[in-house]
PDB file of C-alpha atoms in Angstrom:
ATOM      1  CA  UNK A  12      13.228  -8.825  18.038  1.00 46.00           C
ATOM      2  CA  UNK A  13      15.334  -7.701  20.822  1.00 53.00           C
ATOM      3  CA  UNK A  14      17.717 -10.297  22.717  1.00 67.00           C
ATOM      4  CA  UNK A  15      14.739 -12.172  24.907  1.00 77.00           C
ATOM      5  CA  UNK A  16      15.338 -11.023  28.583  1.00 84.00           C
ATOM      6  CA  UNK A  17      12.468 -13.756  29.419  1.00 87.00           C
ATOM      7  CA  UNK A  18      10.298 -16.014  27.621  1.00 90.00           C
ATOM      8  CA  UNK A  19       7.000 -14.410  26.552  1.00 89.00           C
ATOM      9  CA  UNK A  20       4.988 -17.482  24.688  1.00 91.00           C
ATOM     10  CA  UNK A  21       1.377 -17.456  23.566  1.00 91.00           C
ATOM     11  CA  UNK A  22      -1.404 -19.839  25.228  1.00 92.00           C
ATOM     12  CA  UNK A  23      -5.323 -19.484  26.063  1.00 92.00           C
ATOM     13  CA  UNK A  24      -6.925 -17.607  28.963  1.00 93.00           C
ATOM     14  CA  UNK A  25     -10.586 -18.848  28.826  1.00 91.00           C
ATOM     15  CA  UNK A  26     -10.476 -20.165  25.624  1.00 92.00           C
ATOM     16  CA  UNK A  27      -8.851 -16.711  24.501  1.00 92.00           C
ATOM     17  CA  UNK A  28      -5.364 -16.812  22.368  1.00 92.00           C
ATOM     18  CA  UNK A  29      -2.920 -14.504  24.499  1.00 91.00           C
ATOM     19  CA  UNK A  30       0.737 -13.960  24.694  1.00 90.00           C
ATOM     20  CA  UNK A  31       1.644 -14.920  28.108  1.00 94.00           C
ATOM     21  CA  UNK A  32       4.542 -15.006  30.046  1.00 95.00           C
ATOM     22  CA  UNK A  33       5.607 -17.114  33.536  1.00 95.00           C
ATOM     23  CA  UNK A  34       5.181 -15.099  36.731  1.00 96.00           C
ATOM     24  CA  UNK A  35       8.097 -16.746  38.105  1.00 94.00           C
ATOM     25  CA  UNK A  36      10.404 -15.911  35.265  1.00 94.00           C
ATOM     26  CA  UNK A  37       9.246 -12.470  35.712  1.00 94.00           C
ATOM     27  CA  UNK A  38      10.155 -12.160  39.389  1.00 95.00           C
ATOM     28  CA  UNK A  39      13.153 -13.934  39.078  1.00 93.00           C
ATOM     29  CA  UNK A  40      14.431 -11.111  36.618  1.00 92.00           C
ATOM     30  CA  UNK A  41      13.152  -8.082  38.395  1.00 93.00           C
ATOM     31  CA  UNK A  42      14.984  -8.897  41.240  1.00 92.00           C
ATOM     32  CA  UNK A  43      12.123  -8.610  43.643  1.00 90.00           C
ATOM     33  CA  UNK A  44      13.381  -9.533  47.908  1.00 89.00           C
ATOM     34  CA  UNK A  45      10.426 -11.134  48.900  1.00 91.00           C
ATOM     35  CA  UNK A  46       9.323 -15.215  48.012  1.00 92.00           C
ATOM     36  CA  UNK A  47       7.609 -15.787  44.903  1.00 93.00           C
ATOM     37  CA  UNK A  48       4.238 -16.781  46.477  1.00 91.00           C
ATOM     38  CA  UNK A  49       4.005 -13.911  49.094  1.00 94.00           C
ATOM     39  CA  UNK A  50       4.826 -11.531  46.050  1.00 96.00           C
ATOM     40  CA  UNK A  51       2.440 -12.867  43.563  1.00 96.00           C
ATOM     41  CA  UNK A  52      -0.317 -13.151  46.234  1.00 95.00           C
ATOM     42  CA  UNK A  53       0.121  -9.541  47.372  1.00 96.00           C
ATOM     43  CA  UNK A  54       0.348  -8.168  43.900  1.00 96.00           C
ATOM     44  CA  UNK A  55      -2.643  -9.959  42.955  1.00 96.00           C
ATOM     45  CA  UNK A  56      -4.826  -8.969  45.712  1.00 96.00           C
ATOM     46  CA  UNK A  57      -3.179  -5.567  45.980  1.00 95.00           C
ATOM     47  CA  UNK A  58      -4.082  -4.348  41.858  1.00 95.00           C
ATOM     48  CA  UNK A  59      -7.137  -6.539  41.725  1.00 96.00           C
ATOM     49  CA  UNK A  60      -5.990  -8.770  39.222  1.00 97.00           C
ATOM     50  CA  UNK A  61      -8.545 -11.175  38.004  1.00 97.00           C
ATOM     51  CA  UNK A  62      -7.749 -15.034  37.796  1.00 96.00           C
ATOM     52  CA  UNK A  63      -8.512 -16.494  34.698  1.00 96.00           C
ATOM     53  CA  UNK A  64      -8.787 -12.615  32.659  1.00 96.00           C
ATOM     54  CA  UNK A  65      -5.179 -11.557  33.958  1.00 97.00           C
ATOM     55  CA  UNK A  66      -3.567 -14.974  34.696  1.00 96.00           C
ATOM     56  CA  UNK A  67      -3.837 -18.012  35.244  1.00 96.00           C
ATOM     57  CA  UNK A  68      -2.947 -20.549  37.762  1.00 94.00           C
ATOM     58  CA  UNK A  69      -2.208 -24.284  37.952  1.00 86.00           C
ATOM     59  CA  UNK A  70       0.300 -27.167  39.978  1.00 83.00           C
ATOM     60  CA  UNK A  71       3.352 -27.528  38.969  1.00 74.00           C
ATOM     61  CA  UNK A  72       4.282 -31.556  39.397  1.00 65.00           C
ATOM     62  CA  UNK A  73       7.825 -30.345  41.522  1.00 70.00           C
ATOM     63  CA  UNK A  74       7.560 -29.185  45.044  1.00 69.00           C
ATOM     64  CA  UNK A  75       8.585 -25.908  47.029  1.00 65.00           C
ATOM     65  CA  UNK A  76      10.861 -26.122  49.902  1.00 66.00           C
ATOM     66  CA  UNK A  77       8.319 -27.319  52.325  1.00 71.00           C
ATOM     67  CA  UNK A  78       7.536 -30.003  50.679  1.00 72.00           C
ATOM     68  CA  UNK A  79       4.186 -28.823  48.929  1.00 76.00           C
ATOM     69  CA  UNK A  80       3.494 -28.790  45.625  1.00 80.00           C
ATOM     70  CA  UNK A  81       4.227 -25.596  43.395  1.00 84.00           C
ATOM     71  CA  UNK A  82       1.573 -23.115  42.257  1.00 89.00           C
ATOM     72  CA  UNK A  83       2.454 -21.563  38.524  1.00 92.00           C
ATOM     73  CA  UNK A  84       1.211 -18.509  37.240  1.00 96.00           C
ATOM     74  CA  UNK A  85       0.896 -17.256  33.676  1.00 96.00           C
ATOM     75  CA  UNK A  86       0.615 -13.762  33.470  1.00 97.00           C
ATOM     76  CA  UNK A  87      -1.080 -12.002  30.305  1.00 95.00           C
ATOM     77  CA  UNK A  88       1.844  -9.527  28.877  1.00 91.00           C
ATOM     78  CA  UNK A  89      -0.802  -6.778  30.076  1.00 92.00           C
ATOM     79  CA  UNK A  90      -0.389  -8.192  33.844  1.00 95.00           C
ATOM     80  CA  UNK A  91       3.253  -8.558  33.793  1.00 93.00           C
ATOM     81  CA  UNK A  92       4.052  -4.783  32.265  1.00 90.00           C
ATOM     82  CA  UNK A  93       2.072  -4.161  34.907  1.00 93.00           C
ATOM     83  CA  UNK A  94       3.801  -6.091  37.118  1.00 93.00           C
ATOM     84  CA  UNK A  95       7.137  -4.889  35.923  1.00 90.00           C
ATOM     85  CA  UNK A  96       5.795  -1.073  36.515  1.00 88.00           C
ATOM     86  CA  UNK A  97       4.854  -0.767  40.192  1.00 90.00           C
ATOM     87  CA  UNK A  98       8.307  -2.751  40.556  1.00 87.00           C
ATOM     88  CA  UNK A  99       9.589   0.886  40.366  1.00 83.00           C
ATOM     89  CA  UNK A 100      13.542  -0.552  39.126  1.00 88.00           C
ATOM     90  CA  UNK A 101      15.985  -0.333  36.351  1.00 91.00           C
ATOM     91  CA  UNK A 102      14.834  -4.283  35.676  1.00 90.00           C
ATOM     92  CA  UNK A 103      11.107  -3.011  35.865  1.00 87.00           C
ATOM     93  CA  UNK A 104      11.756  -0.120  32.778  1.00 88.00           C
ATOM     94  CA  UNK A 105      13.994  -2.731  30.746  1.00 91.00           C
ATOM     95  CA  UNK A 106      11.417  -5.541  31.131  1.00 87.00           C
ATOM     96  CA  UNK A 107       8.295  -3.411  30.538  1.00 85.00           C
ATOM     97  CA  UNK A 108      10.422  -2.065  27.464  1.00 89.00           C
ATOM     98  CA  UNK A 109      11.030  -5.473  26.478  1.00 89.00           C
ATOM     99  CA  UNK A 110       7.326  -6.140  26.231  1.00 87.00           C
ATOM    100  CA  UNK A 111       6.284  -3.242  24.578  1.00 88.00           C
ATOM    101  CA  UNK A 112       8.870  -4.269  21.464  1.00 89.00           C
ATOM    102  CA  UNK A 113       7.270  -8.342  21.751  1.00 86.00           C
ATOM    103  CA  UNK A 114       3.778  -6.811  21.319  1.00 85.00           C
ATOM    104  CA  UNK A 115       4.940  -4.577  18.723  1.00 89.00           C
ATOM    105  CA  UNK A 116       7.376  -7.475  16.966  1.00 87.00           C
ATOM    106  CA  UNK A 117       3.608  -9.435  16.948  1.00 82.00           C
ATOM    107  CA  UNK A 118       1.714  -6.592  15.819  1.00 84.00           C
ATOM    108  CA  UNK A 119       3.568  -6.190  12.593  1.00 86.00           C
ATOM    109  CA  UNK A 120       3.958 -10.025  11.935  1.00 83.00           C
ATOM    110  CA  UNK A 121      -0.012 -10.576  12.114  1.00 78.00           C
ATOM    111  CA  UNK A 122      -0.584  -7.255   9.988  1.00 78.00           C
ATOM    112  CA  UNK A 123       1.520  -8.251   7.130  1.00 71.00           C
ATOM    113  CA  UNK A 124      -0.405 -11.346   6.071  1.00 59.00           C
ATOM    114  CA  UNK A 125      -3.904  -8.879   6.821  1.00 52.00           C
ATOM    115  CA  UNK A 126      -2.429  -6.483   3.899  1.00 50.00           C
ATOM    116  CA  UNK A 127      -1.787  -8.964   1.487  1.00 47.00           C
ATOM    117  CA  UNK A 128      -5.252 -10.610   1.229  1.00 43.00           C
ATOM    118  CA  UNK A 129      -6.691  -7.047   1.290  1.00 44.00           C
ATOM    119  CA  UNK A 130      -4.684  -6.457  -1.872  1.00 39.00           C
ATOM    120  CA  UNK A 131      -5.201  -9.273  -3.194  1.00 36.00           C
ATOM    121  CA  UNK A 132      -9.291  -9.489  -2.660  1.00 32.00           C
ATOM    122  CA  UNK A 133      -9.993  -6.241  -1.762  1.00 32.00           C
ATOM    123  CA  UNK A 134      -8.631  -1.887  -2.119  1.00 34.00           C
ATOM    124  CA  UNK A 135      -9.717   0.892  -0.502  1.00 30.00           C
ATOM    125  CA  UNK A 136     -10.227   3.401  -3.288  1.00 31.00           C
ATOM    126  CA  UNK A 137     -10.304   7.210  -2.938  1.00 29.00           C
ATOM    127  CA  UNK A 138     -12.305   9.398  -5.203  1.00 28.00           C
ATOM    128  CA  UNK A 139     -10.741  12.211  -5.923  1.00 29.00           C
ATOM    129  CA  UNK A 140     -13.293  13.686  -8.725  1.00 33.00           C
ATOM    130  CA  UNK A 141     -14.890  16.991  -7.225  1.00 32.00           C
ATOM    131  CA  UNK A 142     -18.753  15.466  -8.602  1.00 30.00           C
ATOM    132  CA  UNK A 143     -18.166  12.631  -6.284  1.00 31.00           C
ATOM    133  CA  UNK A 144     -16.231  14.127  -3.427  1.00 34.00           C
ATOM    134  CA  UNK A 145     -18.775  12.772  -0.759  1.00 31.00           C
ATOM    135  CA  UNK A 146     -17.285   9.420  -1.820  1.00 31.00           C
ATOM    136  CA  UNK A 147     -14.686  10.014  -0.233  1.00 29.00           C
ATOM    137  CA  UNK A 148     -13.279   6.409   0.800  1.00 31.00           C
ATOM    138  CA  UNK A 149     -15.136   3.067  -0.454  1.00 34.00           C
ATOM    139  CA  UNK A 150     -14.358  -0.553  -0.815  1.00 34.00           C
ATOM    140  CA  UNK A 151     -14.345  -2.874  -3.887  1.00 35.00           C
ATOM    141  CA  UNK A 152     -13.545  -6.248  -5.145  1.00 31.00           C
ATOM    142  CA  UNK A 153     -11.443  -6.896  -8.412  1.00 32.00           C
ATOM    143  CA  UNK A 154     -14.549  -6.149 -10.321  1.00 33.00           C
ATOM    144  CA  UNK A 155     -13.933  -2.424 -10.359  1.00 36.00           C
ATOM    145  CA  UNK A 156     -15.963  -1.623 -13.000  1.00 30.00           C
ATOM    146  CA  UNK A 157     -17.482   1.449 -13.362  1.00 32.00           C
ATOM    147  CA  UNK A 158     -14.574   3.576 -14.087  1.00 34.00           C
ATOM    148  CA  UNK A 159     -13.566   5.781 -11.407  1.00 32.00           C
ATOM    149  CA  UNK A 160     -10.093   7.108 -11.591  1.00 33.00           C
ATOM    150  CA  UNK A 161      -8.851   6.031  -7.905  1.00 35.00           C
ATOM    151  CA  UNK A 162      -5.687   4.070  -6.586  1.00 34.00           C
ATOM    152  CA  UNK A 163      -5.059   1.750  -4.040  1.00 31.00           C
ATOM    153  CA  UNK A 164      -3.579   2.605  -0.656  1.00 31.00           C
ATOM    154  CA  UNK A 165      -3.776  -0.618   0.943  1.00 32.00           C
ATOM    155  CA  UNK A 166      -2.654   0.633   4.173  1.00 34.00           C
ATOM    156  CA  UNK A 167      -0.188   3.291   2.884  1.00 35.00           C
ATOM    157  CA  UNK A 168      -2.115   6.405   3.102  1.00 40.00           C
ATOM    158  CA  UNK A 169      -0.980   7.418  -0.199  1.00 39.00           C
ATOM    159  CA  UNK A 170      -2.788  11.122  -1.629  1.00 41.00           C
ATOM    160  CA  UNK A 171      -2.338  13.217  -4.013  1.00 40.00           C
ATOM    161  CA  UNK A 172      -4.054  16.190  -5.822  1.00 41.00           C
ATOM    162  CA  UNK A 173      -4.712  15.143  -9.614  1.00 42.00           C
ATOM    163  CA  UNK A 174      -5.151  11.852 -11.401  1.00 44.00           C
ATOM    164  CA  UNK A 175      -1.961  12.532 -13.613  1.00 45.00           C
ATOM    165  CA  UNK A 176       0.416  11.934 -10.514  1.00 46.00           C
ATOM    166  CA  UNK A 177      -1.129   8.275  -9.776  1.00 44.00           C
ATOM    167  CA  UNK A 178       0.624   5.152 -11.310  1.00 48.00           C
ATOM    168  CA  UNK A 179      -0.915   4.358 -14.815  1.00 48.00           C
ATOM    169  CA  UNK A 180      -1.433   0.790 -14.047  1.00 47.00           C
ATOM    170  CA  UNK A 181      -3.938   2.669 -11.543  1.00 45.00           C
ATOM    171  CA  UNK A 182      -5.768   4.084 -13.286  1.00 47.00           C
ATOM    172  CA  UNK A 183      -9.574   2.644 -14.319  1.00 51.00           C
ATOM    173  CA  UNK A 184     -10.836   3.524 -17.315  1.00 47.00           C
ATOM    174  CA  UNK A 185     -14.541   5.819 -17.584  1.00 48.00           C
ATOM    175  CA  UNK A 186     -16.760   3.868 -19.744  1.00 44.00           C
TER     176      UNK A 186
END
């Protein structure tokens, strides 16, 4: 992953996993003039964000500078690209960049475990016999028994136009 510009971590918003991120990181690194609790309340009530779908919100133990005690948001990465947009800066494009490569860094990590139990328990097979070109895609278990010449893509879109061009150790043997 690229070099983290601020701390994206995941947590639950109503009982949901989700990648979050602190509001007050975010604002920090966009720059923004205004306080932190002006600016999140306006941008909240200004896009309609929805406490508890788009972030969260709890007390920090520490204290502003008037003495009170700190409010802390968590932003779903959703709520902070959007954040980072209407920003309408060079920090807003690098940040929103930033979380389009975290979602796509977590994309491919929980897809790569998914591929391996589908090959493991279970191939998409494609039919490439003109009788049974209706059958066009199907799913089977190990027990691929009844002997139709077909390979297994797995995710990698493989085709081709005869059975001679597939891998041998493909190939299923018509009883």
């Amino acid at each position: 992953m690229t070099t983290a510009l601020i701390s994206v971590f995941t947590g639950s918003i109503s009982s949901e996993p989700a990648l979050l991120v602190n509001a007050r990181d975010l604002h920090a690194f966009l720059g923004v003039g205004k306080v932190f609790a002006a600016w999140v309340a306006s941008r909240i009530e200004e896009y309609g964000f929805i406490e508890n779908q788009d972030f969260i919100v709890f007390s920090n133990s520490g204290k502003n500078t008037v003495g009170r005690r700190r409010r802390d948001y968590h932003l779903t990465l959703d709520t902070a690209k959007e954040l980072a947009m209407v920003e309408r800066n060079e920090k807003g494009r690098q940040i929103r960049r930033y979380f389009i490569e975290c979602e796509k860094q977590l994309k491919q990590q929980s897809e790569r475990p998914q591929q391996r139990s589908s090959c493991r328990y279970c191939a998409t097979v494609t039919v490439f016999d003109a009788v049974t070109q209706s059958l066009l895609q199907m799913t089977v278990r190990d027990d691929c028994y009844k002997g139709l010449a077909c390979h297994i893509s797995a995710g990698l879109g493989w085709r081709t136009n005869s059975f001679t061009s597939l891998p041998r150790h493909l190939l299923i043997k018509i009883n």
